[in-house]
Coordinates of C-alpha atoms in Angstrom, one line a residue:
X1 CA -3.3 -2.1 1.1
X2 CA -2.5 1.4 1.2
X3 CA -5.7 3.8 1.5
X4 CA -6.0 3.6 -2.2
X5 CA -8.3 2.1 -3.9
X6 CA -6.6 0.4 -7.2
X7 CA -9.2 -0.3 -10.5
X8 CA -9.0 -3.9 -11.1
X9 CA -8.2 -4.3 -15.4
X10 CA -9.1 -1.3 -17.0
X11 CA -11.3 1.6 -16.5
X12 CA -13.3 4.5 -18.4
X13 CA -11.6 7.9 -18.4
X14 CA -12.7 8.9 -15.6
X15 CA -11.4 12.3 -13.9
X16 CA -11.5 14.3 -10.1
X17 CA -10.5 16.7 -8.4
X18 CA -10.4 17.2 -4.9
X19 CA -12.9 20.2 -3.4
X20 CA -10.6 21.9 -0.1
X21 CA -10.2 19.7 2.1
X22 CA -10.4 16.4 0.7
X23 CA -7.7 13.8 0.5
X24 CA -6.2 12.9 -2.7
X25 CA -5.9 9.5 -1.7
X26 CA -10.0 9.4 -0.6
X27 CA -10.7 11.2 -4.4
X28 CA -8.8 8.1 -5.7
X29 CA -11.3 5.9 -3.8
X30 CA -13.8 7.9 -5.6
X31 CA -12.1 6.7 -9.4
X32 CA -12.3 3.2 -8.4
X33 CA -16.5 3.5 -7.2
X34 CA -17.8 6.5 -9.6
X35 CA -18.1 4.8 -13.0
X36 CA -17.9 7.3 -15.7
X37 CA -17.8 11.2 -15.2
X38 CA -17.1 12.8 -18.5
X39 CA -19.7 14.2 -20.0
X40 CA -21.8 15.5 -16.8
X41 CA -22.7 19.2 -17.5
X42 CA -23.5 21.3 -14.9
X43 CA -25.0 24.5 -15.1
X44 CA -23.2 27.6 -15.6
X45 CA -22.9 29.5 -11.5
X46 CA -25.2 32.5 -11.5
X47 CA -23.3 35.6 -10.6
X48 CA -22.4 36.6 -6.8
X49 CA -24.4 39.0 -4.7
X50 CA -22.6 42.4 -4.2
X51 CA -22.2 43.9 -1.5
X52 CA -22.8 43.7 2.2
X53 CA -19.0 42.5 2.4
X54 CA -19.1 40.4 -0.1
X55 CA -16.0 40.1 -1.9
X56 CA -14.9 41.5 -5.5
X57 CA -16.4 39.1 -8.1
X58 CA -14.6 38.6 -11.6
X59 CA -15.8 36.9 -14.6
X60 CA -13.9 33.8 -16.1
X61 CA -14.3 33.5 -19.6
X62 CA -13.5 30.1 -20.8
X63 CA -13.2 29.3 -24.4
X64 CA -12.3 25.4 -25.6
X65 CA -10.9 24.1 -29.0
X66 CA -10.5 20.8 -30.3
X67 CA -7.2 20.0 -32.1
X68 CA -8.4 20.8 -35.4
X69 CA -8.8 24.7 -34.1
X70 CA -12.5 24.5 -33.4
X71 CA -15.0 25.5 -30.8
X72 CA -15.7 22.1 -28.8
X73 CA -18.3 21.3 -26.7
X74 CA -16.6 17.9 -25.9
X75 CA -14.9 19.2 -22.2
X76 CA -14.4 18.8 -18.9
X77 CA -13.4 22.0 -17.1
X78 CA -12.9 22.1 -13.5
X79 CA -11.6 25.6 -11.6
X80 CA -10.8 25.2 -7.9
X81 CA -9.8 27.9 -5.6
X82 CA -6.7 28.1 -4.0
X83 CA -5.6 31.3 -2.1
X84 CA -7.4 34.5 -1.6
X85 CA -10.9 35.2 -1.1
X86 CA -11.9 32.7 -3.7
X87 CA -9.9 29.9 -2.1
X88 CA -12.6 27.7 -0.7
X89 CA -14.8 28.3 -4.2
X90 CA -15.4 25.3 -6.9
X91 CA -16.6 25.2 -10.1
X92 CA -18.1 23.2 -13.3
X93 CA -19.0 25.3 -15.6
X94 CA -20.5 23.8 -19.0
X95 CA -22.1 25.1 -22.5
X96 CA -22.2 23.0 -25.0
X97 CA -21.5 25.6 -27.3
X98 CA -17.7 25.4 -26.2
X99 CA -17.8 28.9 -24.3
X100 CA -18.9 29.2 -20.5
X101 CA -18.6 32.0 -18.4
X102 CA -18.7 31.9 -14.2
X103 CA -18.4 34.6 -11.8
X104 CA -15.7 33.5 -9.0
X105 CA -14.3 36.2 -6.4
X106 CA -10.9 37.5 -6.4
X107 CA -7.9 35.0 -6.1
X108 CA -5.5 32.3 -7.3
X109 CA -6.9 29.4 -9.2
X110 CA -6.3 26.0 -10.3
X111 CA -8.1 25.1 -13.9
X112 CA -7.8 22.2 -15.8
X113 CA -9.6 21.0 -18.7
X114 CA -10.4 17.4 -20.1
X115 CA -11.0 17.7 -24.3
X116 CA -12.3 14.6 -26.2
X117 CA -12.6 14.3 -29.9
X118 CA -15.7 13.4 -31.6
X119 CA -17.4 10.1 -31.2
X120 CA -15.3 7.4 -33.6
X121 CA -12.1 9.6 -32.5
X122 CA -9.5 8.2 -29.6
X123 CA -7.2 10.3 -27.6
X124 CA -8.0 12.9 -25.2
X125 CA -6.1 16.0 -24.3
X126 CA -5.8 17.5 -20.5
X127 CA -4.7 21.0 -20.0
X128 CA -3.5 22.5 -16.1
X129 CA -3.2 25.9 -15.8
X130 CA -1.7 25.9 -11.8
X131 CA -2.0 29.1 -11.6
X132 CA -4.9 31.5 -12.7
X133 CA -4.6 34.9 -11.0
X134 CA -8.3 36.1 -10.9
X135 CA -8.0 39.9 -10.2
X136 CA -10.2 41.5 -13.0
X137 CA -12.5 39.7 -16.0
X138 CA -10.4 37.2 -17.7
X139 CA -10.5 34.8 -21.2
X140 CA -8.7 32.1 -21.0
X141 CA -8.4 29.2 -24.4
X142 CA -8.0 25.9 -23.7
X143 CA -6.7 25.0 -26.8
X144 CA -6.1 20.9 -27.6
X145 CA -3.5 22.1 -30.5
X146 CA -0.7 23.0 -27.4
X147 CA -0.6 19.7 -25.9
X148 CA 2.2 17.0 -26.8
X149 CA 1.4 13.4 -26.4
X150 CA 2.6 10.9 -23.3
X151 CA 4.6 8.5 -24.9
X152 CA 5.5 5.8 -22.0
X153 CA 5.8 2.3 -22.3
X154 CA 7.6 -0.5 -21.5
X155 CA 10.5 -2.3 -23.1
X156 CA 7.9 -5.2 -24.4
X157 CA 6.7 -4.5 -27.6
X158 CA 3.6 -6.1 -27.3
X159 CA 2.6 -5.0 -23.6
X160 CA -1.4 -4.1 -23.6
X161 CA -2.4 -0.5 -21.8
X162 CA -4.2 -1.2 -18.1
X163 CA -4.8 2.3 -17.3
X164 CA -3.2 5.7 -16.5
X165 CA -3.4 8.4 -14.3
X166 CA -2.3 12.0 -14.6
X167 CA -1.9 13.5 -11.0
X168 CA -1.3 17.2 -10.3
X169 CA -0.7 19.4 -7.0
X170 CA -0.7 23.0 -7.0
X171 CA 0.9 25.2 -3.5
X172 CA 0.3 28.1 -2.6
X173 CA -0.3 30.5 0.0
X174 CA -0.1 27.4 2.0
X175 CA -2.8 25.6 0.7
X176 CA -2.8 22.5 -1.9
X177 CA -5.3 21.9 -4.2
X178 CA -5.6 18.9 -7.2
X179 CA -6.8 17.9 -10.6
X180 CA -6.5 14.4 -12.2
X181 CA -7.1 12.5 -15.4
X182 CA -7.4 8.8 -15.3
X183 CA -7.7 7.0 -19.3
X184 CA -7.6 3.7 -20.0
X185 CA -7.7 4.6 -23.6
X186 CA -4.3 5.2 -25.8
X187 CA -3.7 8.7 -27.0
X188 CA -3.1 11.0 -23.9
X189 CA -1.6 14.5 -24.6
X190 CA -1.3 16.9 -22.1
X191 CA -0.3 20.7 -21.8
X192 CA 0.6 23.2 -19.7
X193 CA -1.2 26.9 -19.5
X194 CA -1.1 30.2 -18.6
X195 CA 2.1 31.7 -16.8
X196 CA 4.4 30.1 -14.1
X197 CA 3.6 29.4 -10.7
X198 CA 6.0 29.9 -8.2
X199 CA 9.3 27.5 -7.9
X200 CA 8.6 24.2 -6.8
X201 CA 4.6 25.1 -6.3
X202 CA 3.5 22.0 -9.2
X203 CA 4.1 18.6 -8.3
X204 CA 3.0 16.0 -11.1
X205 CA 2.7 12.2 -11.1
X206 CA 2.1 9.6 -14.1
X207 CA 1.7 6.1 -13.3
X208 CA 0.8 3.8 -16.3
X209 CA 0.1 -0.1 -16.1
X210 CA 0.4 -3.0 -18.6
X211 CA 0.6 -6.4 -18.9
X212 CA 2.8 -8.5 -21.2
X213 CA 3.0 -11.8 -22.5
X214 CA 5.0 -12.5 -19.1
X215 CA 5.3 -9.6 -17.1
X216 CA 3.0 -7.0 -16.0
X217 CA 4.8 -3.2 -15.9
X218 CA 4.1 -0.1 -13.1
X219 CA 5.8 2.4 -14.6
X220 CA 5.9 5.8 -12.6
X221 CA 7.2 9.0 -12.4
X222 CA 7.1 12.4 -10.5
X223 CA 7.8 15.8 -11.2
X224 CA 8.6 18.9 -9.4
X225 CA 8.4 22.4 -11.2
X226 CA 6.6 25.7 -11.5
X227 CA 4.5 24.2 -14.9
X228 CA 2.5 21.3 -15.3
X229 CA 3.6 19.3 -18.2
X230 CA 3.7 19.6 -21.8
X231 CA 4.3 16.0 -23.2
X232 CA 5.9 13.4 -21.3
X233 CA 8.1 10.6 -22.9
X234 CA 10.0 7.4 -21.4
X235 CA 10.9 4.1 -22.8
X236 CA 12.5 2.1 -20.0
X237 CA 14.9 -0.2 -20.9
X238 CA 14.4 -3.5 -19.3
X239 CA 17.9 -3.4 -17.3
X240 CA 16.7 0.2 -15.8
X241 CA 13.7 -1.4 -13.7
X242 CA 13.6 -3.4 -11.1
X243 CA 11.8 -6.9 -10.7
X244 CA 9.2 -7.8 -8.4
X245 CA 7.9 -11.2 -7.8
X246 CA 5.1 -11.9 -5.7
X247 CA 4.5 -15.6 -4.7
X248 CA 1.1 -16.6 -3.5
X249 CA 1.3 -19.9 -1.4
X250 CA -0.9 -22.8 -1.0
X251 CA 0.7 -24.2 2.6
X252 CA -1.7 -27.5 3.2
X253 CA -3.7 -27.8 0.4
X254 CA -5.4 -24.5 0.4
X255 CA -5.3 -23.7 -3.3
X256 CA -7.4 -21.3 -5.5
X257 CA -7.7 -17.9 -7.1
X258 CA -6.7 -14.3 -5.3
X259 CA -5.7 -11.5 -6.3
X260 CA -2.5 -9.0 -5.8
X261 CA -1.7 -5.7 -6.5
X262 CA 1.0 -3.2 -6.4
X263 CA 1.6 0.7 -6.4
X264 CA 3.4 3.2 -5.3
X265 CA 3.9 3.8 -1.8
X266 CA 3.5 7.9 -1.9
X267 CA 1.4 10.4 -3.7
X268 CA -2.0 9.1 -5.6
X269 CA -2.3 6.6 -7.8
X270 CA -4.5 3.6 -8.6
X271 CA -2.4 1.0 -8.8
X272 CA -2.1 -2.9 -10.7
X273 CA -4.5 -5.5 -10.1
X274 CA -3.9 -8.8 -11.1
X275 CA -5.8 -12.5 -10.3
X276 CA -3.0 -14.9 -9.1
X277 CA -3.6 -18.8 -9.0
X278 CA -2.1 -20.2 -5.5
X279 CA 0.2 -21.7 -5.6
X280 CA 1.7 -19.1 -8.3
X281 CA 4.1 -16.0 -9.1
X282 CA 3.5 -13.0 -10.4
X283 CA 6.4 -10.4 -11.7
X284 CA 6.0 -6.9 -12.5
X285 CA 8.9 -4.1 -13.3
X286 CA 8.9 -1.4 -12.4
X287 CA 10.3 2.0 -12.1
X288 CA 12.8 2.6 -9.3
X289 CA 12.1 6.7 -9.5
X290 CA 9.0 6.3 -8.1
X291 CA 10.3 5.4 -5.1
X292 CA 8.9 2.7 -2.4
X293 CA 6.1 0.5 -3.8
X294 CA 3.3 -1.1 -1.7
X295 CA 2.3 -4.9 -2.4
X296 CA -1.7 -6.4 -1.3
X297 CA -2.2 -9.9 -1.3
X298 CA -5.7 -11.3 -1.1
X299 CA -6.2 -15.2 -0.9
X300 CA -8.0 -17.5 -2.0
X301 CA -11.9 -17.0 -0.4
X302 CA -13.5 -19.8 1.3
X303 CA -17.1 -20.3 1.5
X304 CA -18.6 -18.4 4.5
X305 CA -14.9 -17.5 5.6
X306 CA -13.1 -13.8 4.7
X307 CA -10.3 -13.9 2.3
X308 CA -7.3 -13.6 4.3
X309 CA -4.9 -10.3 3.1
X310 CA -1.3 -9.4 3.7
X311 CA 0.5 -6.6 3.2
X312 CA 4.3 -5.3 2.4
X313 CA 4.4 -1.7 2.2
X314 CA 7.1 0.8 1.5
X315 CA 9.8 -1.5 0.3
X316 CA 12.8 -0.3 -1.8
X317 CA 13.3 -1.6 -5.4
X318 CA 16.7 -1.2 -7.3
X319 CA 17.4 -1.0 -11.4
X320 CA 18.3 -4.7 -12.3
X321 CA 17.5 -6.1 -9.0
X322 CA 14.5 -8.2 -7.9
X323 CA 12.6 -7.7 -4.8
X324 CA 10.8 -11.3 -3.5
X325 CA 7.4 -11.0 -1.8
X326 CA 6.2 -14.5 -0.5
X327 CA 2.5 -14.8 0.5
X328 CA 0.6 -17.1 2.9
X329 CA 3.8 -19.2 3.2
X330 CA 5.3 -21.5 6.3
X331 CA 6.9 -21.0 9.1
X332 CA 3.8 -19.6 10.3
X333 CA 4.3 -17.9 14.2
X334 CA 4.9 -14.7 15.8
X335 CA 6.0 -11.6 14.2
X336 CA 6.9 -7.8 15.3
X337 CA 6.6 -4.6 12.9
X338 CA 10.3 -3.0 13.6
X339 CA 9.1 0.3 11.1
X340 CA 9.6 4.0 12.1
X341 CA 6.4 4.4 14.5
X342 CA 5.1 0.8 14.5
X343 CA 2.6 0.4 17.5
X344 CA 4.3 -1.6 20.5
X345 CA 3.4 -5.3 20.7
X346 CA 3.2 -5.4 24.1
X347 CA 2.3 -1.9 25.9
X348 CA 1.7 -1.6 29.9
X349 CA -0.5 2.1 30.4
X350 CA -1.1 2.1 34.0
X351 CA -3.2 -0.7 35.7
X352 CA -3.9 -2.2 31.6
X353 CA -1.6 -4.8 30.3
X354 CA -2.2 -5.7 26.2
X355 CA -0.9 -7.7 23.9
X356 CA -1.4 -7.2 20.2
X357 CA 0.8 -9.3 18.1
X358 CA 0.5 -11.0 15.0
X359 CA 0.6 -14.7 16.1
X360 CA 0.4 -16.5 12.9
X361 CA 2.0 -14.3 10.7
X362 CA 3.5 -16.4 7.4
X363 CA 7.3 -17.3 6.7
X364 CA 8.2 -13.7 5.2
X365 CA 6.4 -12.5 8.5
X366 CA 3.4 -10.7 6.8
X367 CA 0.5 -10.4 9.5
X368 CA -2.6 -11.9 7.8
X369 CA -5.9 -10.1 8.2
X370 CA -7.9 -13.0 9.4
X371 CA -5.6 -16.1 10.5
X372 CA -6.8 -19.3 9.9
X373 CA -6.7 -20.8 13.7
X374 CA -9.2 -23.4 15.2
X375 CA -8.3 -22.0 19.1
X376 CA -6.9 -19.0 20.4
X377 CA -5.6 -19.0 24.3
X378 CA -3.6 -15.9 26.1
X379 CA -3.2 -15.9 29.7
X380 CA -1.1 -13.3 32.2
X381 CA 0.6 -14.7 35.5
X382 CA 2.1 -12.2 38.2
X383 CA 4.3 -13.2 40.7
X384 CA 3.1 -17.0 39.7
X385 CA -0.4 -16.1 40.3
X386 CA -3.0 -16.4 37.4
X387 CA -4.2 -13.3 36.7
X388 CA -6.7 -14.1 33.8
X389 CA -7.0 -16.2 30.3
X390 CA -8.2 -14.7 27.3
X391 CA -9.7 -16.1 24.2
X392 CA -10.3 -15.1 20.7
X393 CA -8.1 -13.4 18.0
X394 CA -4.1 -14.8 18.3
X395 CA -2.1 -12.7 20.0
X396 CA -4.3 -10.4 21.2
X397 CA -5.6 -9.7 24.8
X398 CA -5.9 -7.1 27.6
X399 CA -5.8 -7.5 31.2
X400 CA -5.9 -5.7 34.3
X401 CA -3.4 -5.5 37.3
X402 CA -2.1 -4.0 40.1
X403 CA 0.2 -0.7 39.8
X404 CA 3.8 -2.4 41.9
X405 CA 6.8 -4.0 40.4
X406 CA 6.0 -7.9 40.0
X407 CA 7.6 -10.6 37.7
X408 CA 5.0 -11.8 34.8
X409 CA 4.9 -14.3 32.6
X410 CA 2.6 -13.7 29.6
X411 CA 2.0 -16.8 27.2
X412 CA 0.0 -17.0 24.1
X413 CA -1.0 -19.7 22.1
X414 CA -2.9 -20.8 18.5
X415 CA -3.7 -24.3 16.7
X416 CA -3.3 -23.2 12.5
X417 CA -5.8 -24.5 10.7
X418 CA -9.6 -24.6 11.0
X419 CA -11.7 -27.7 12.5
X420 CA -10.6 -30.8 11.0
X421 CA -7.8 -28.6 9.0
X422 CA -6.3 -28.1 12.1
X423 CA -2.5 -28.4 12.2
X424 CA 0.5 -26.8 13.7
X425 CA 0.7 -24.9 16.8
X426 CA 2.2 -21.8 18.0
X427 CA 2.9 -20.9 21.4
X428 CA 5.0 -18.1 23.2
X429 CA 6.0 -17.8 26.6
X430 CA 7.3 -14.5 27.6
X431 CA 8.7 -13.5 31.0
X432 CA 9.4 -9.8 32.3
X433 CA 8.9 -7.4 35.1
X434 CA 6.9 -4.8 34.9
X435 CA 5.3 -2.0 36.8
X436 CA 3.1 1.3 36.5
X437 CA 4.5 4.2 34.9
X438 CA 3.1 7.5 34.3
X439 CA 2.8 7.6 30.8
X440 CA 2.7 3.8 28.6
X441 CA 5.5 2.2 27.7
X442 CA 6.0 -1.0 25.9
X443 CA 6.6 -4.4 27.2
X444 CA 10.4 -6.3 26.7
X445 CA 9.0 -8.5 24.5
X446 CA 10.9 -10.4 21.4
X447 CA 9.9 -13.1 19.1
X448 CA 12.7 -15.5 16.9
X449 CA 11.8 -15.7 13.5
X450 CA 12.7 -18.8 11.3
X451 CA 13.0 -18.9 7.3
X452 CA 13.9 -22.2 5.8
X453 CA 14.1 -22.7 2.0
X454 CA 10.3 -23.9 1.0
X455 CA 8.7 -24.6 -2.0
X456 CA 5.2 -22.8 -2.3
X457 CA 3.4 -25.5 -0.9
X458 CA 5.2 -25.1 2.2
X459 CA 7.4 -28.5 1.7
X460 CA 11.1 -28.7 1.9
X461 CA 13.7 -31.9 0.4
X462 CA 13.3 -34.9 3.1
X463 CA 16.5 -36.1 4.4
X464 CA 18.7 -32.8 3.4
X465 CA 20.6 -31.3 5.7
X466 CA 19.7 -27.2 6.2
X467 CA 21.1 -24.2 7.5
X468 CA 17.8 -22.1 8.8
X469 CA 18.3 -18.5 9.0
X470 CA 17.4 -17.6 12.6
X471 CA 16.4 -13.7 13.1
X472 CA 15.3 -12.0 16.4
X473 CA 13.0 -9.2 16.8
X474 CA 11.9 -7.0 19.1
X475 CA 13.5 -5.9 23.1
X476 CA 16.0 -8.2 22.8
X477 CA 17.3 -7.3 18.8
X478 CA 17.8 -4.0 20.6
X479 CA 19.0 -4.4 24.1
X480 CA 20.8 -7.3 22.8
X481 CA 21.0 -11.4 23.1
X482 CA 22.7 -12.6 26.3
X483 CA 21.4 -16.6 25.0
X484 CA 20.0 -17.9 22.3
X485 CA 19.0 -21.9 21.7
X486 CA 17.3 -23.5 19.0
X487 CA 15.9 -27.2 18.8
X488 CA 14.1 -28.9 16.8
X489 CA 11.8 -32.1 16.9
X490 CA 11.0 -34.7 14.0
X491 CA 7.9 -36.4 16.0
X492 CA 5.9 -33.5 16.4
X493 CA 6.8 -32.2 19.5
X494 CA 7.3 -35.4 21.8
X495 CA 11.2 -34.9 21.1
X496 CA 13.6 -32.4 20.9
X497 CA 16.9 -31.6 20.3
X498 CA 19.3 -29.0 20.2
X499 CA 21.1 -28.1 16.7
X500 CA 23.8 -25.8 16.8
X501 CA 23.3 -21.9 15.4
X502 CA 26.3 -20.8 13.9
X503 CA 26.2 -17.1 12.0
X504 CA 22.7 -16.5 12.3
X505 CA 21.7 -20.1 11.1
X506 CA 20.5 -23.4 12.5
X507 CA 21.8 -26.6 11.4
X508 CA 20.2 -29.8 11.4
X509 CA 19.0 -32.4 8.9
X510 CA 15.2 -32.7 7.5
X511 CA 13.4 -36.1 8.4
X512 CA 12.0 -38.5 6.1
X513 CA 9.2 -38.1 3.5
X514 CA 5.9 -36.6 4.7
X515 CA 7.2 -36.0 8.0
X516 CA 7.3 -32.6 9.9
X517 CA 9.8 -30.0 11.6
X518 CA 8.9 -28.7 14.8
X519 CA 11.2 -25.8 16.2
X520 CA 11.9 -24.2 19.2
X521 CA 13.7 -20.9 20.6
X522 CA 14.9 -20.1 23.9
X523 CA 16.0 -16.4 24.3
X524 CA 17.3 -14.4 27.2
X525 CA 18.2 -10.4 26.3
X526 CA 20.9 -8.8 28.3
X527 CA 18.0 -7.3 30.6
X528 CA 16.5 -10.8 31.8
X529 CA 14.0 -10.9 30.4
X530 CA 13.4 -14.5 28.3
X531 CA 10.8 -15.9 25.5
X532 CA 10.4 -19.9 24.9
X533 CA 8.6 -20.2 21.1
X534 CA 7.6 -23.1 20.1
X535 CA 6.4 -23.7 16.4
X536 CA 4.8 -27.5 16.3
X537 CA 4.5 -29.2 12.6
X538 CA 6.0 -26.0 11.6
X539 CA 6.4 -27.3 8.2
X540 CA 6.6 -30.5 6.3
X541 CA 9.2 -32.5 4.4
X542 CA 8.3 -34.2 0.8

C-alpha cells in the first residue's frame, strides 16, 4: 500500500503535526499507532536565555473560547515554526485555565488549535492560523464561535461516519510545515485565523469515509489558497463519483477473509479499510477531484504462511464510470511494471546479470508480495554454456559473467501452489545478446500477458468458444513485434496447438468440464531477440 498507514473502522480524534522535518505521510503512520492524544498537557516553555547571540524572544499570548464565548480549558494548541529564526521551534503550550503564554523567537508561525466541548457534548472545532508573524508580544483568541461546520456526505442517506481527516500545509520562505485533525465523531467545524498568507502558500485536504447499506464512500477534496478554511460543504450526487469495485479471488479453493483498502494516491490521508470474504466484491465511490486513488489487497492468511498482498496504485477514476480491480485471480505468470520510473526487469551493470520479475503475478497482473509456489528454478546460459541455476523467490536471480558480447538465454520457472496444492506452472525462456557497458542498462526482455473472462474462482464456461485478449509488455511493446504465436493445450501440456490471434485476441474453444487451459507464447521483437512462455493448467473450465 502506499506509505500510509490507513485506521481500520473508526478511530478517536486523534490529531499531529509534523515537527521540521518529518514526513506527513510518516505522521500519518503515527495516527494509525498513537491511540488517543487529546487531552495531553504539556507544560508551559520557560522563557529563552538572552543574550550571547541568542535571538529576539516574543511572548505568544494564547487565549481559547468555547462556542458559548467562554474561557476553555478543553484545547489542543500546537505552534510550529516556519521561517525566520524561530523556524525549527515547536510548541504545546497548556493551562487549564484556557490562557497559556510561551516565549518563541522572532519569525513566521503556524498555530492551530483543537477545541472540545464539555464531557456529554459532541463536535469539536479546529482553528489554523497559517500564518502568525511573531515580531513583538502578541494575543491571539482562538475563538470556537468563528468556525462553520463540514458538512460532507454521500448521496446515501443512511451512510454511517468511518472517520475524517483535516490536512493542512503552510509555505513559506521555502519551508513546509503541517497541522491535522483526525475525528471519527460527527460535528466537525473548522475556521480560519489571523490574516492571509501569501497566494497559493495553504494547501488543505479533507477526506471523509463511510459505509452504506451497499457501498462504502471515499470522498475527498483539496484546496489551494492563502486561508485555511472556514466551513466546508459537499453533497455528491451519486452520478458525480466514480465506482470502484474490488474483487478478491479464491483461484483453487483458497477461500477466507482479507481485507482491502483504498485512498488517495497524493497528499496525507488515512484511507478505508474494509474486511472482504474471498471470493467477494467490494464497491466504494468516490470523488474523482481527488485525483488517482491507491487500492491494497491483503488475502486470506494461512496458518504459519504470510498473507499474500497486491497493489494498484495511482489509477484514474472518472464521474459515472467504474474502475475494476481483480485480486489474486487466474492467468497467473509473468508480469512487467511499464510506470514512469519502474525498475528494469532485467538489468546487466557490468560483469552482474539480474533478474527481478514478478513470476506469478495474477490475471490483472498485480505482483503478489509472497507467491504461493512449491519450487522456484532460474538459470543463465552464454553462448550455450551453463553459466549457473538459481533457486528461491520466482523470478528473481543474479549471476555473474564475463564483460564481451555473447548470446544468452535466461529461463525461469515456478510450480503455483504449495506441496500437495501444487498446480500450474510457469516458465519463460528468454533469449538476447548482451555485453558490458559503462553504466547499467536493462535487458530486451518482454512477457505476453493473457486475460480470459473468469469467474472469481478462476473457472471459465466448458465447451465455449473465447476470444482471449493477448497483450505484450516490455522490449518488444516498444521496439516492436516482428512475430507473435499463441497455442494452447487441453491435456495439460502434452499437446499443443496453434489458435489464430486476430486484433489482439486469441481464438479457440474451452475443453470439457473440469478440464484445464494451458497457453503458450512465442515472441520475436524487431531486434531478435525472442521469449517462449508457457502457462501450464493456466486456468480451469467448469
Amino acid at each position: 500500500m502506499n506509505d500510509s498507514a490507513p485506521l481500520r473502522g473508526t478511530a478517536p480524534d486523534t490529531r499531529r503535526r509534523t515537527a521540521p522535518g518529518t514526513s506527513r505521510r510518516a505522521v500519518l503512520r503515527s495516527l494509525a499507532l498513537a491511540g488517543v492524544l487529546a487531552g495531553t498537557s504539556l507544560a508551559t516553555l520557560p522563557p529563552a536565555a538572552a543574550g550571547n547571540g541568542a535571538p529576539e524572544t516574543y511572548t505568544l499570548t494564547i487565549r481559547h473560547l468555547d462556542r458559548a464565548g467562554a474561557t476553555t480549558g478543553g484545547y489542543l494548541t500546537h505552534v510550529t515554526g516556519i521561517s525566520g529564526p524561530g523556524a525549527s521551534e515547536e510548541a504545546t503550550p497548556y493551562d487549564e485555565s484556557g490562557t497559556v503564554t510561551v516565549r518563541l523567537p522572532e519569525g513566521r508561525y503556524l498555530l492551530d488549535s483543537t477545541l472540545s466541548g464539555p464531557a456529554g457534548t459532541t463536535g469539536t472545532d479546529w482553528i489554523v492560523q497559517p500564518r502568525l508573524d511573531l515580531n513583538r508580544d502578541t494575543t491571539v483568541t482562538v475563538d470556537a464561535r468563528t468556525t462553520a461546520p463540514v458538512d460532507v456526505r454521500p448521496p446515501e442517506p443512511g451512510a454511517r461516519h468511518l472517520n475524517s481527516l483535516g490536512f493542512v500545509e503552510v509555505t513559506h520562505g521555502g519551508t513546509t510545515r503541517s497541522a491535522n485533525v483526525m475525528t471519527s465523531s460527527p460535528g466537525l467545524r473548522v475556521a480560519h485565523l489571523g490574516p492571509d498568507g501569501e497566494s497559493g502558500s495553504v494547501r488543505e485536504w479533507f477526506d471523509t469515509y463511510w459505509s452504506g447499506a451497499s457501498n462504502d464512500y471515499a470522498l475527498g477534496y483539496t484546496f489551494t489558497a492563502e486561508r485555511a478554511l472556514t466551513g466546508l460543504v459537499r453533497h455528491p450526487t451519486a452520478t458525480s463519483l466514480a465506482t470502484v469495485k474490488i474483487r478478491a479471488a479464491a483461484p483453487e479453493g483458497t477461500t477466507g477473509t482479507g481485507f482491502v483498502s483504498i485512498q488517495p494516491s497524493a497528499g496525507p490521508t488515512v484511507g478505508l479499510v474494509r474486511p472482504l470474504r474471498a471470493p467477494g466484491t467490494a464497491t466504494v465511490l468516490v470523488t474523482p477531484e481527488r485525483g488517482l486513488w491507491d487500492v491494497d489487497h491483503t488475502g486470506p492468511a494461512a496458518p504459519e504462511t504470510p498473507p499474500n498482498r497486491y497493489s494498484a496504485h495511482a489509477f484514474p477514476v472518472h464521474a459515472g464510470a467504474t474502475t475494476t480491480h481483480t485480486f489474486d485471480n487466474a492467468v497467473f505468470g509473468p508480469a512487467l511494471d511499464a510506470s514512469p520510473g519502474a525498475r528494469p526487469a532485467g538489468v546487466r551493470d557490468g560483469d552482474t546479470l539480474a533478474l527481478d520479475l514478478p513470476l506469478l503475478a495474477d490475471g490483472d497482473g498485480h505482483a503478489p508480495t509472497a507467491p504461493r509456489f512449491h519450487g522456484a528454478t532460474t538459470t543463465l546460459h552464454r553462448d550455450g554454456v551453463l553459466i549457473g541455476t538459481r533457486q528461491g523467490d520466482p523470478g528473481r536471480a543474479t549471476f555473474t559473467t564475463t564483460s564481451g558480447p555473447a548470446s544468452y538465454r535466461l529461463t525461469a520457472t515456478a510450480t503455483r501452489g504449495d506441496g500437495a496444492e501444487a498446480g500450474g506452472r510457469v516458465t519463460a525462456v528468454w533469449t538476447f545478446t548482451s555485453a558490458a557497458a559503462s553504466r547499467p542498462a536493462a535487458l530486451p526482455l518482454s512477457v505476453v500477458r493473457f486475460a480470459p473472462a473468469l469467474d472469481l474462482d478462476g473457472t471459465a464456461p466448458a465447451g465455449a468458444p473465447v476470444r482471449v485478449p493477448v497483450t505484450v509488455q516490455g522490449a518488444a511493446a516498444v521496439t516492436g513485434v516482428r512475430s507473435l504465436t499463441v497455442s494452447m493445450s487441453a491435456d495439460g501440456g502434452s499437446t499443443w496447438t496453434r489458435v489464430p490471434v486476430v486484433n489482439g485476441r486469441a481464438a479457440f474453444q474451452t475443453p470439457g468440464p473440469g478440464r484445464s487451459v494451458s497457453l503458450r507464447a512465442e515472441l520475436t521483437d524487431t531486434r531478435g531477440n525472442t521469449l517462449t512462455q508457457t502457462l501450464r493448467n493456466a486456468y480451469r473450465t467448469r
